[in-house]
GROMACS .gro file of C-alpha atoms in nm:
model
  506
    1MET     CA    1   0.005   0.000   0.004
    2GLY     CA    2   0.127   0.346  -0.083
    3VAL     CA    3  -0.060   0.543   0.213
    4LEU     CA    4  -0.170   0.480   0.578
    5PRO     CA    5  -0.447   0.210   0.573
    6LEU     CA    6  -0.657   0.448   0.769
    7ARG     CA    7  -0.950   0.552   0.537
    8HIS     CA    8  -1.102   0.782   0.797
    9LEU     CA    9  -0.777   0.949   0.807
   10THR     CA   10  -0.684   0.972   0.424
   11ARG     CA   11  -1.025   1.065   0.298
   12SER     CA   12  -0.981   1.378   0.066
   13HIS     CA   13  -1.111   1.723   0.171
   14ARG     CA   14  -1.301   1.978  -0.007
   15LEU     CA   15  -1.302   2.370   0.030
   16LEU     CA   16  -1.615   2.595   0.025
   17CYS     CA   17  -1.690   2.935   0.118
   18LEU     CA   18  -2.054   3.058   0.130
   19MET     CA   19  -2.214   3.390   0.133
   20CYS     CA   20  -2.497   3.436   0.380
   21GLY     CA   21  -2.702   3.655   0.611
   22CYS     CA   22  -2.725   3.646   0.989
   23GLN     CA   23  -2.964   3.478   1.210
   24GLU     CA   24  -2.948   3.508   1.596
   25GLY     CA   25  -3.078   3.230   1.837
   26ALA     CA   26  -3.398   3.339   2.025
   27GLY     CA   27  -3.264   3.300   2.366
   28ASP     CA   28  -3.304   3.046   2.629
   29ASP     CA   29  -3.597   2.895   2.480
   30ILE     CA   30  -3.363   2.735   2.238
   31ASP     CA   31  -3.179   2.563   2.512
   32ALA     CA   32  -3.529   2.424   2.636
   33LEU     CA   33  -3.589   2.309   2.286
   34LEU     CA   34  -3.244   2.128   2.278
   35GLU     CA   35  -3.339   1.961   2.604
   36THR     CA   36  -3.683   1.849   2.457
   37ILE     CA   37  -3.521   1.718   2.151
   38GLU     CA   38  -3.252   1.521   2.346
   39GLN     CA   39  -3.513   1.380   2.575
   40SER     CA   40  -3.743   1.282   2.281
   41ASN     CA   41  -3.435   1.082   2.157
   42GLY     CA   42  -3.412   0.899   2.488
   43LEU     CA   43  -3.100   1.092   2.592
   44THR     CA   44  -3.052   1.197   2.953
   45LEU     CA   45  -2.765   1.328   3.161
   46GLN     CA   46  -2.773   1.065   3.434
   47SER     CA   47  -2.423   0.888   3.383
   48GLU     CA   48  -2.139   1.012   3.543
   49GLY     CA   49  -1.854   0.856   3.357
   50CYS     CA   50  -1.775   0.821   2.973
   51GLY     CA   51  -1.764   0.444   2.972
   52GLY     CA   52  -2.097   0.366   3.150
   53SER     CA   53  -2.274   0.057   3.029
   54ASP     CA   54  -2.562   0.228   2.823
   55ASN     CA   55  -2.700   0.248   2.498
   56ARG     CA   56  -2.601   0.590   2.389
   57PRO     CA   57  -2.340   0.638   2.099
   58VAL     CA   58  -1.990   0.604   2.210
   59LEU     CA   59  -1.927   0.978   2.121
   60TYR     CA   60  -2.225   1.102   2.325
   61VAL     CA   61  -2.135   1.405   2.521
   62GLU     CA   62  -2.275   1.518   2.847
   63HIS     CA   63  -2.355   1.890   2.903
   64ARG     CA   64  -2.225   1.895   3.254
   65ASN     CA   65  -1.887   1.751   3.187
   66LEU     CA   66  -1.824   2.041   2.938
   67ASN     CA   67  -1.799   2.266   3.243
   68PRO     CA   68  -1.448   2.229   3.417
   69GLU     CA   69  -1.611   2.320   3.750
   70THR     CA   70  -1.776   1.974   3.745
   71GLU     CA   71  -1.463   1.811   3.734
   72LEU     CA   72  -1.290   2.041   4.001
   73LYS     CA   73  -1.573   1.985   4.246
   74ARG     CA   74  -1.527   1.615   4.219
   75TYR     CA   75  -1.156   1.662   4.318
   76PHE     CA   76  -1.181   1.947   4.562
   77GLY     CA   77  -1.545   1.982   4.670
   78ALA     CA   78  -1.794   2.263   4.588
   79ARG     CA   79  -1.689   2.483   4.876
   80ALA     CA   80  -1.314   2.475   4.766
   81VAL     CA   81  -1.409   2.548   4.402
   82LEU     CA   82  -1.688   2.815   4.470
   83GLY     CA   83  -1.581   2.938   4.812
   84ASP     CA   84  -1.849   3.158   4.956
   85GLN     CA   85  -1.952   3.329   4.632
   86ARG     CA   86  -2.312   3.305   4.544
   87PRO     CA   87  -2.414   3.218   4.177
   88ARG     CA   88  -2.367   3.520   3.990
   89GLN     CA   89  -2.642   3.670   3.784
   90ARG     CA   90  -2.535   3.717   3.416
   91GLN     CA   91  -2.549   4.074   3.280
   92ARG     CA   92  -2.858   4.167   3.104
   93GLN     CA   93  -2.651   4.223   2.777
   94PHE     CA   94  -2.608   3.838   2.748
   95HIS     CA   95  -2.922   3.688   2.609
   96ARG     CA   96  -2.823   3.338   2.551
   97SER     CA   97  -2.737   3.076   2.809
   98THR     CA   98  -2.446   2.852   2.684
   99TRP     CA   99  -2.298   2.532   2.784
  100MET     CA  100  -1.922   2.559   2.668
  101THR     CA  101  -1.846   2.891   2.826
  102ILE     CA  102  -1.985   3.141   3.075
  103PRO     CA  103  -1.979   3.493   2.964
  104LYS     CA  104  -1.765   3.740   3.176
  105ASP     CA  105  -1.831   4.095   3.298
  106THR     CA  106  -1.496   4.191   3.167
  107TRP     CA  107  -1.595   4.101   2.809
  108PRO     CA  108  -1.702   4.359   2.558
  109ARG     CA  109  -2.072   4.410   2.505
  110PHE     CA  110  -2.187   4.118   2.285
  111SER     CA  111  -2.349   4.204   1.954
  112ARG     CA  112  -2.432   3.986   1.643
  113PRO     CA  113  -2.087   3.940   1.475
  114GLY     CA  114  -2.236   3.817   1.143
  115ILE     CA  115  -2.215   3.447   1.201
  116SER     CA  116  -2.509   3.215   1.170
  117MET     CA  117  -2.566   2.822   1.137
  118THR     CA  118  -2.761   2.654   0.874
  119LEU     CA  119  -2.917   2.309   0.865
  120LEU     CA  120  -2.812   2.178   0.546
  121GLU     CA  121  -2.984   1.826   0.543
  122SER     CA  122  -3.098   1.548   0.775
  123ARG     CA  123  -3.032   1.186   0.668
  124ASP     CA  124  -2.977   0.855   0.853
  125GLY     CA  125  -3.039   1.004   1.178
  126LEU     CA  126  -2.776   1.274   1.129
  127GLN     CA  127  -2.804   1.648   1.101
  128TYR     CA  128  -2.560   1.835   0.880
  129PHE     CA  129  -2.491   2.196   0.969
  130THR     CA  130  -2.265   2.478   0.840
  131PHE     CA  131  -2.169   2.815   0.980
  132GLU     CA  132  -2.221   3.107   0.749
  133HIS     CA  133  -2.076   3.448   0.723
  134SER     CA  134  -2.274   3.781   0.651
  135ARG     CA  135  -2.140   3.989   0.381
  136ASP     CA  136  -2.034   4.238   0.667
  137TYR     CA  137  -1.844   3.956   0.828
  138GLN     CA  138  -1.672   3.869   0.509
  139GLN     CA  139  -1.560   4.235   0.479
  140ILE     CA  140  -1.420   4.210   0.828
  141GLN     CA  141  -1.243   3.885   0.712
  142PHE     CA  142  -1.092   4.077   0.423
  143LYS     CA  143  -0.964   4.341   0.680
  144PHE     CA  144  -0.817   4.073   0.897
  145LEU     CA  145  -0.625   3.940   0.581
  146ASP     CA  146  -0.489   4.277   0.501
  147SER     CA  147  -0.385   4.322   0.850
  148VAL     CA  148  -0.190   3.998   0.829
  149GLU     CA  149  -0.044   4.081   0.500
  150SER     CA  150   0.066   4.432   0.624
  151MET     CA  151   0.287   4.252   0.897
  152ASP     CA  152   0.180   4.547   1.134
  153PRO     CA  153   0.045   4.389   1.475
  154ASN     CA  154  -0.130   4.703   1.558
  155ASN     CA  155  -0.367   4.653   1.263
  156ILE     CA  156  -0.499   4.322   1.399
  157VAL     CA  157  -0.525   4.472   1.752
  158ALA     CA  158  -0.730   4.757   1.609
  159LEU     CA  159  -0.950   4.532   1.421
  160LEU     CA  160  -1.036   4.335   1.726
  161GLN     CA  161  -1.113   4.646   1.914
  162MET     CA  162  -1.366   4.736   1.654
  163ASN     CA  163  -1.496   4.399   1.636
  164PRO     CA  164  -1.442   4.212   1.969
  165TYR     CA  165  -1.592   3.887   1.860
  166HIS     CA  166  -1.424   3.842   1.531
  167ILE     CA  167  -1.314   3.468   1.546
  168ASP     CA  168  -0.993   3.447   1.347
  169SER     CA  169  -0.854   3.753   1.540
  170LEU     CA  170  -0.947   3.602   1.864
  171LEU     CA  171  -0.757   3.276   1.775
  172GLN     CA  172  -0.461   3.429   1.643
  173LEU     CA  173  -0.410   3.664   1.932
  174SER     CA  174  -0.481   3.370   2.173
  175ASP     CA  175  -0.166   3.196   2.017
  176VAL     CA  176   0.046   3.505   2.064
  177CYS     CA  177  -0.048   3.552   2.428
  178ARG     CA  178   0.023   3.186   2.483
  179ILE     CA  179   0.365   3.222   2.340
  180GLN     CA  180   0.410   3.523   2.560
  181GLU     CA  181   0.315   3.307   2.845
  182ASP     CA  182  -0.005   3.517   2.908
  183GLN     CA  183  -0.214   3.189   2.962
  184GLU     CA  184  -0.510   3.387   3.129
  185MET     CA  185  -0.557   3.619   2.831
  186ALA     CA  186  -0.492   3.350   2.589
  187ARG     CA  187  -0.769   3.128   2.730
  188ASP     CA  188  -1.007   3.415   2.783
  189LEU     CA  189  -0.984   3.499   2.394
  190ILE     CA  190  -1.064   3.140   2.303
  191GLU     CA  191  -1.372   3.126   2.547
  192ARG     CA  192  -1.486   3.443   2.391
  193ALA     CA  193  -1.468   3.300   2.033
  194LEU     CA  194  -1.650   3.000   2.157
  195TYR     CA  195  -1.926   3.198   2.310
  196SER     CA  196  -1.964   3.381   1.986
  197PHE     CA  197  -2.006   3.051   1.802
  198GLU     CA  198  -2.245   2.911   2.043
  199CYS     CA  199  -2.486   3.213   2.018
  200ALA     CA  200  -2.505   3.137   1.654
  201PHE     CA  201  -2.599   2.764   1.701
  202HIS     CA  202  -2.896   2.642   1.504
  203PRO     CA  203  -3.187   2.561   1.734
  204VAL     CA  204  -3.174   2.186   1.660
  205CYS     CA  205  -2.800   2.164   1.664
  206SER     CA  206  -2.710   1.947   1.964
  207LEU     CA  207  -2.368   1.917   2.113
  208THR     CA  208  -2.449   1.611   2.307
  209SER     CA  209  -2.627   1.357   2.090
  210GLY     CA  210  -2.325   1.282   1.855
  211THR     CA  211  -2.549   1.317   1.566
  212SER     CA  212  -2.454   1.679   1.451
  213ARG     CA  213  -2.207   1.692   1.188
  214LEU     CA  214  -1.989   1.993   1.076
  215ASP     CA  215  -1.799   1.957   0.753
  216TYR     CA  216  -1.434   2.061   0.797
  217LEU     CA  217  -1.398   2.133   0.419
  218ARG     CA  218  -1.612   2.454   0.459
  219PRO     CA  219  -1.380   2.743   0.580
  220GLU     CA  220  -1.654   2.885   0.792
  221ASN     CA  221  -1.646   2.573   0.999
  222ARG     CA  222  -1.283   2.525   1.060
  223ALA     CA  223  -1.248   2.806   1.310
  224PHE     CA  224  -1.509   2.628   1.526
  225TYR     CA  225  -1.296   2.317   1.529
  226LEU     CA  226  -0.970   2.507   1.614
  227ALA     CA  227  -1.146   2.704   1.903
  228VAL     CA  228  -1.276   2.393   2.060
  229TYR     CA  229  -0.925   2.227   2.021
  230LYS     CA  230  -0.743   2.512   2.179
  231HIS     CA  231  -1.004   2.521   2.456
  232MET     CA  232  -0.967   2.153   2.512
  233MET     CA  233  -0.586   2.191   2.547
  234PHE     CA  234  -0.611   2.458   2.790
  235LEU     CA  235  -0.837   2.252   3.008
  236GLU     CA  236  -0.585   1.959   2.999
  237ARG     CA  237  -0.299   2.186   3.108
  238ARG     CA  238  -0.511   2.326   3.388
  239GLY     CA  239  -0.567   1.966   3.540
  240CYS     CA  240  -0.904   1.901   3.400
  241PRO     CA  241  -0.833   1.599   3.170
  242ARG     CA  242  -1.191   1.459   3.196
  243THR     CA  243  -1.337   1.774   3.085
  244ALA     CA  244  -1.088   1.781   2.802
  245LEU     CA  245  -1.172   1.437   2.711
  246GLU     CA  246  -1.545   1.550   2.664
  247TYR     CA  247  -1.434   1.815   2.429
  248CYS     CA  248  -1.216   1.569   2.238
  249ARG     CA  249  -1.522   1.344   2.201
  250LEU     CA  250  -1.718   1.654   2.076
  251ILE     CA  251  -1.469   1.745   1.802
  252LEU     CA  252  -1.453   1.371   1.694
  253SER     CA  253  -1.836   1.348   1.687
  254LEU     CA  254  -1.848   1.651   1.439
  255ASP     CA  255  -1.688   1.446   1.152
  256PRO     CA  256  -1.588   1.111   1.292
  257ASP     CA  257  -1.532   0.963   0.932
  258SER     CA  258  -1.280   1.209   0.816
  259ASP     CA  259  -1.150   1.323   1.166
  260PRO     CA  260  -0.991   1.632   1.023
  261LEU     CA  261  -0.783   1.718   1.340
  262CYS     CA  262  -0.697   1.356   1.404
  263MET     CA  263  -0.845   1.334   1.739
  264LEU     CA  264  -0.802   0.961   1.736
  265LEU     CA  265  -0.424   1.041   1.800
  266LEU     CA  266  -0.526   1.221   2.122
  267ILE     CA  267  -0.836   1.057   2.272
  268ASP     CA  268  -0.653   0.773   2.414
  269PHE     CA  269  -0.422   0.994   2.594
  270LEU     CA  270  -0.713   1.187   2.760
  271SER     CA  271  -0.892   0.873   2.840
  272LEU     CA  272  -0.587   0.738   3.033
  273ARG     CA  273  -0.512   1.088   3.187
  274SER     CA  274  -0.885   1.102   3.320
  275ARG     CA  275  -0.887   0.724   3.403
  276GLU     CA  276  -1.164   0.653   3.170
  277TYR     CA  277  -1.013   0.296   3.089
  278ASN     CA  278  -1.365   0.157   3.010
  279PHE     CA  279  -1.450   0.427   2.763
  280LEU     CA  280  -1.126   0.369   2.571
  281LEU     CA  281  -1.184  -0.002   2.564
  282ARG     CA  282  -1.549   0.057   2.451
  283LEU     CA  283  -1.431   0.284   2.173
  284TYR     CA  284  -1.170   0.021   2.070
  285GLN     CA  285  -1.423  -0.250   2.070
  286ASP     CA  286  -1.696  -0.060   1.880
  287TRP     CA  287  -1.463   0.074   1.623
  288GLU     CA  288  -1.208  -0.196   1.571
  289VAL     CA  289  -1.343  -0.525   1.693
  290ARG     CA  290  -1.712  -0.506   1.623
  291ARG     CA  291  -1.658  -0.288   1.326
  292VAL     CA  292  -1.960  -0.063   1.427
  293CYS     CA  293  -1.808   0.203   1.210
  294VAL     CA  294  -1.661   0.098   0.886
  295HIS     CA  295  -1.292   0.154   0.787
  296ARG     CA  296  -1.168   0.180   1.132
  297ASN     CA  297  -0.812   0.052   1.188
  298LEU     CA  298  -0.726   0.154   1.537
  299SER     CA  299  -0.494  -0.113   1.597
  300GLN     CA  300  -0.268   0.011   1.326
  301LEU     CA  301  -0.222   0.330   1.518
  302PRO     CA  302   0.082   0.312   1.770
  303ASN     CA  303  -0.115   0.505   2.023
  304PHE     CA  304  -0.398   0.277   2.040
  305ALA     CA  305  -0.173  -0.042   2.022
  306PHE     CA  306  -0.005   0.069   2.356
  307SER     CA  307  -0.305   0.256   2.522
  308VAL     CA  308  -0.542  -0.022   2.492
  309ALA     CA  309  -0.286  -0.257   2.673
  310LEU     CA  310  -0.202   0.018   2.937
  311SER     CA  311  -0.596   0.047   3.001
  312HIS     CA  312  -0.627  -0.320   3.061
  313PHE     CA  313  -0.312  -0.326   3.298
  314HIS     CA  314  -0.469  -0.029   3.500
  315LEU     CA  315  -0.807  -0.208   3.528
  316SER     CA  316  -0.625  -0.514   3.649
  317GLN     CA  317  -0.464  -0.321   3.932
  318GLU     CA  318  -0.788  -0.159   4.080
  319ASP     CA  319  -0.878  -0.261   4.421
  320GLN     CA  320  -1.235  -0.337   4.345
  321THR     CA  321  -1.147  -0.585   4.077
  322GLU     CA  322  -1.197  -0.946   4.184
  323SER     CA  323  -0.902  -1.183   4.169
  324GLU     CA  324  -1.006  -1.389   3.880
  325GLU     CA  325  -1.105  -1.080   3.675
  326ARG     CA  326  -0.768  -0.928   3.765
  327GLU     CA  327  -0.565  -1.225   3.634
  328ARG     CA  328  -0.766  -1.214   3.313
  329LEU     CA  329  -0.714  -0.851   3.259
  330LYS     CA  330  -0.350  -0.878   3.351
  331HIS     CA  331  -0.295  -1.158   3.106
  332LYS     CA  332  -0.480  -0.966   2.829
  333ALA     CA  333  -0.258  -0.658   2.900
  334ASP     CA  334   0.053  -0.869   2.859
  335LEU     CA  335  -0.049  -1.002   2.533
  336LEU     CA  336  -0.148  -0.667   2.400
  337LEU     CA  337   0.164  -0.482   2.507
  338GLN     CA  338   0.379  -0.776   2.365
  339ASP     CA  339   0.195  -0.737   2.038
  340ALA     CA  340   0.227  -0.366   2.029
  341LEU     CA  341   0.610  -0.385   2.089
  342ILE     CA  342   0.637  -0.646   1.800
  343MET     CA  343   0.444  -0.424   1.570
  344PHE     CA  344   0.613  -0.101   1.674
  345PRO     CA  345   0.955  -0.175   1.809
  346GLY     CA  346   1.074   0.180   1.745
  347VAL     CA  347   0.866   0.297   2.035
  348LEU     CA  348   1.063   0.130   2.325
  349MET     CA  349   1.407   0.318   2.316
  350PRO     CA  350   1.272   0.676   2.275
  351LEU     CA  351   0.995   0.594   2.558
  352LEU     CA  352   1.268   0.483   2.799
  353ASP     CA  353   1.492   0.780   2.710
  354LEU     CA  354   1.217   1.040   2.782
  355CYS     CA  355   1.138   0.832   3.095
  356THR     CA  356   1.500   0.861   3.197
  357VAL     CA  357   1.545   0.478   3.221
  358GLN     CA  358   1.869   0.324   3.127
  359PRO     CA  359   1.766  -0.003   2.926
  360ASP     CA  360   1.942  -0.326   2.997
  361ALA     CA  361   2.229  -0.401   2.784
  362ALA     CA  362   2.061  -0.725   2.653
  363VAL     CA  363   1.784  -0.498   2.526
  364SER     CA  364   1.967  -0.208   2.384
  365SER     CA  365   2.214  -0.431   2.205
  366HIS     CA  366   1.952  -0.648   2.047
  367ASP     CA  367   1.879  -0.582   1.680
  368PHE     CA  368   1.520  -0.578   1.728
  369PHE     CA  369   1.510  -0.291   1.966
  370GLY     CA  370   1.830  -0.128   1.886
  371PRO     CA  371   1.907   0.168   1.648
  372ARG     CA  372   1.787  -0.042   1.345
  373SER     CA  373   1.445  -0.039   1.494
  374GLN     CA  374   1.428   0.351   1.448
  375LEU     CA  375   1.620   0.356   1.122
  376GLY     CA  376   1.407   0.114   0.959
  377GLN     CA  377   1.075   0.306   1.025
  378SER     CA  378   0.918   0.481   0.730
  379PRO     CA  379   0.884   0.876   0.788
  380ALA     CA  380   0.517   0.848   0.830
  381LEU     CA  381   0.555   0.571   1.103
  382ALA     CA  382   0.829   0.780   1.265
  383GLU     CA  383   0.591   1.076   1.287
  384LEU     CA  384   0.322   0.868   1.466
  385VAL     CA  385   0.563   0.707   1.709
  386SER     CA  386   0.735   1.039   1.793
  387LEU     CA  387   0.377   1.196   1.845
  388TYR     CA  388   0.283   0.895   2.083
  389VAL     CA  389   0.603   0.883   2.269
  390GLY     CA  390   0.639   1.282   2.313
  391ARG     CA  391   0.265   1.292   2.441
  392THR     CA  392   0.240   0.996   2.678
  393HIS     CA  393   0.583   0.910   2.822
  394THR     CA  394   0.467   1.050   3.149
  395LEU     CA  395   0.193   0.796   3.165
  396TRP     CA  396   0.462   0.533   3.155
  397ARG     CA  397   0.641   0.660   3.462
  398GLU     CA  398   0.381   0.568   3.714
  399GLY     CA  399   0.423   0.307   3.980
  400GLY     CA  400   0.444  -0.048   3.854
  401VAL     CA  401   0.415   0.039   3.493
  402LEU     CA  402   0.767   0.050   3.408
  403LEU     CA  403   0.813  -0.299   3.573
  404TRP     CA  404   0.544  -0.443   3.375
  405LEU     CA  405   0.683  -0.295   3.062
  406GLU     CA  406   1.020  -0.465   3.153
  407GLU     CA  407   0.844  -0.800   3.188
  408CYS     CA  408   0.691  -0.774   2.852
  409VAL     CA  409   0.996  -0.652   2.673
  410ARG     CA  410   1.196  -0.964   2.799
  411GLU     CA  411   0.916  -1.187   2.676
  412VAL     CA  412   0.913  -1.019   2.336
  413LEU     CA  413   1.290  -1.086   2.306
  414ARG     CA  414   1.227  -1.436   2.381
  415ARG     CA  415   0.963  -1.461   2.109
  416VAL     CA  416   1.188  -1.290   1.862
  417ASP     CA  417   1.477  -1.521   1.923
  418ALA     CA  418   1.225  -1.811   1.906
  419LYS     CA  419   1.135  -1.706   1.547
  420ASP     CA  420   0.766  -1.633   1.652
  421PRO     CA  421   0.572  -1.594   1.319
  422LEU     CA  422   0.410  -1.280   1.435
  423VAL     CA  423   0.755  -1.103   1.426
  424GLU     CA  424   0.792  -1.141   1.043
  425ASP     CA  425   0.439  -1.076   0.984
  426CYS     CA  426   0.447  -0.725   1.158
  427GLN     CA  427   0.776  -0.653   0.975
  428ASN     CA  428   0.601  -0.717   0.649
  429LYS     CA  429   0.317  -0.505   0.734
  430ARG     CA  430   0.541  -0.222   0.851
  431LYS     CA  431   0.714  -0.241   0.522
  432GLN     CA  432   0.395  -0.227   0.325
  433ARG     CA  433   0.207   0.035   0.530
  434TYR     CA  434   0.285   0.395   0.649
  435GLN     CA  435   0.443   0.499   0.338
  436SER     CA  436   0.299   0.866   0.378
  437ALA     CA  437   0.092   1.033   0.614
  438PRO     CA  438  -0.231   1.236   0.524
  439LEU     CA  439  -0.274   1.594   0.575
  440ASN     CA  440  -0.476   1.563   0.902
  441ILE     CA  441  -0.214   1.396   1.072
  442HIS     CA  442   0.041   1.669   0.991
  443ARG     CA  443  -0.221   1.925   1.094
  444HIS     CA  444  -0.253   1.746   1.428
  445VAL     CA  445   0.113   1.737   1.475
  446ILE     CA  446   0.140   2.114   1.421
  447LEU     CA  447  -0.137   2.183   1.658
  448SER     CA  448   0.005   1.949   1.914
  449GLU     CA  449   0.333   2.157   1.938
  450ILE     CA  450   0.525   1.835   2.057
  451LYS     CA  451   0.878   1.878   1.947
  452GLU     CA  452   0.954   1.517   1.922
  453ALA     CA  453   0.674   1.500   1.640
  454THR     CA  454   0.714   1.835   1.462
  455SER     CA  455   1.083   1.752   1.406
  456THR     CA  456   0.956   1.455   1.194
  457LEU     CA  457   0.733   1.662   0.970
  458PRO     CA  458   0.807   1.615   0.593
  459LEU     CA  459   0.981   1.904   0.377
  460GLU     CA  460   0.666   1.975   0.206
  461VAL     CA  461   0.494   2.075   0.520
  462THR     CA  462   0.786   2.249   0.704
  463THR     CA  463   0.873   2.465   0.390
  464GLN     CA  464   0.538   2.614   0.359
  465SER     CA  465   0.374   2.904   0.572
  466VAL     CA  466   0.150   2.768   0.828
  467MET     CA  467  -0.129   3.007   0.925
  468GLY     CA  468  -0.240   2.983   1.303
  469PHE     CA  469  -0.607   3.060   1.224
  470ASP     CA  470  -0.608   2.789   0.949
  471PRO     CA  471  -0.321   2.536   0.952
  472LEU     CA  472  -0.290   2.326   0.654
  473PRO     CA  473  -0.610   2.401   0.500
  474PRO     CA  474  -0.773   2.121   0.278
  475LEU     CA  475  -0.665   2.165  -0.089
  476ASP     CA  476  -0.990   2.021  -0.246
  477SER     CA  477  -1.296   2.229  -0.251
  478VAL     CA  478  -1.652   2.260  -0.357
  479ARG     CA  479  -1.731   2.537  -0.583
  480PRO     CA  480  -1.753   2.852  -0.378
  481GLY     CA  481  -1.933   3.177  -0.432
  482VAL     CA  482  -1.757   3.469  -0.603
  483ALA     CA  483  -1.696   3.667  -0.300
  484SER     CA  484  -1.591   3.377  -0.094
  485SER     CA  485  -1.367   3.252  -0.371
  486LEU     CA  486  -1.136   3.567  -0.333
  487LEU     CA  487  -1.134   3.508   0.048
  488THR     CA  488  -1.041   3.144  -0.017
  489LEU     CA  489  -0.755   3.242  -0.255
  490ARG     CA  490  -0.625   3.485   0.000
  491LEU     CA  491  -0.643   3.226   0.278
  492VAL     CA  492  -0.448   2.977   0.066
  493PHE     CA  493  -0.181   3.214  -0.063
  494CYS     CA  494  -0.141   3.447   0.247
  495GLY     CA  495   0.168   3.348   0.437
  496TYR     CA  496   0.159   3.447   0.811
  497TYR     CA  497   0.422   3.444   1.082
  498LEU     CA  498   0.360   3.476   1.455
  499MET     CA  499   0.382   3.837   1.567
  500LYS     CA  500   0.415   3.973   1.908
  501LEU     CA  501   0.125   4.192   1.949
  502PRO     CA  502   0.014   4.435   2.220
  503VAL     CA  503  -0.302   4.294   2.382
  504GLU     CA  504  -0.334   4.476   2.694
  505ASP     CA  505  -0.632   4.686   2.594
  506LEU     CA  506  -0.850   4.414   2.424
   0.00000   0.00000   0.00000
């Protein structure tokens, strides 16, 4: 095969801009309508965890788990989180109750920014939506691109002061603030962008049901993906991995077939960080073993091969697990980790290096795990391996995990020396697969900012300008309108470099 055998990752993308008007939500009655729709579908908000044994879709999202306070209260208690403060009444200027963010008194007065959402079609139980930009908003987009091309940071600041809810400006300035280590301002700008988006939601668009779709190939939709992604990463860094996992599920549910931001390369890490082992195993069972969704090849991703084994191991160590079940889970974890090491031997040495563990001489000198295991990897596989190791190495430092890894490594070497047929089979698979990575994997690596992975990006990616407000846009497009065509061309050909912008007065 010439490409990664992951059809949900390699599906080609289209590019479309639409001209539109603006329609605003009618207020809190929309939220009541959403609740009614969800209840009519038999969807409730009763389950506490991701992996509960229910009949809901695996990507079902719970409203309350989108609020980081829910997770913090579980850790520290409501009194520690809220203190003595009473629930604040929202300012009269905010007319819409939202789930993803809570509007702040310090924000500029909200007015319609010119973004609306349209229901394109409903089929097979799914609803397909798109964001649309009014003509006035498109003019602001042109001004934003003029500001980018001028390389004058004050122009972008001035634009945001005049249009405080312009999405692309908020996203770009958030990146700049984060680079300048102003995390609070960076997070606040992303929340402001999410609030603007959520106020534009269509009345029947549900974040929780897992049945709402948003095509990444439409440029107007991509900013929503990026805003949710950046919000999710802020939550993970704040120590709210469970809330971040909920947003990860949300992003994946918007387009699970194409997975434009490659959330399948991240969802296992967030599941392990939040100790949602059963959810990860359910996702793996549904999408890999039972083939509930077609074209799923999760076992061919290094992160799933190792993380599923790690989930079984952690479940086997839980106190409430009965002894027989504990032995079964531990045996399953051993086999899965051994198979993962045989399929992806290039993971071991970089993983031990980041864990500051000196490998045994019998391991480091063996051809199977030695330098040849890294040199023999294709560039695409090296990119996936580096991403996994750079992101998850801290999970392997936990007590007992390294000892378990050592046991499995010794057993793998025994199987290699004994000429286990699986060793040759996996070697042939590595030669045939992972010849090139699709665009969405490169996009994910860029967004991840994991240095071990970004250093493996191919030249065709590293030699082009990457726009922070639209990294590696899809090249294929549906025929756009005339005005939007001009905007699309400028988005494609406008090079952008991060600028240090004064953001004190935003």
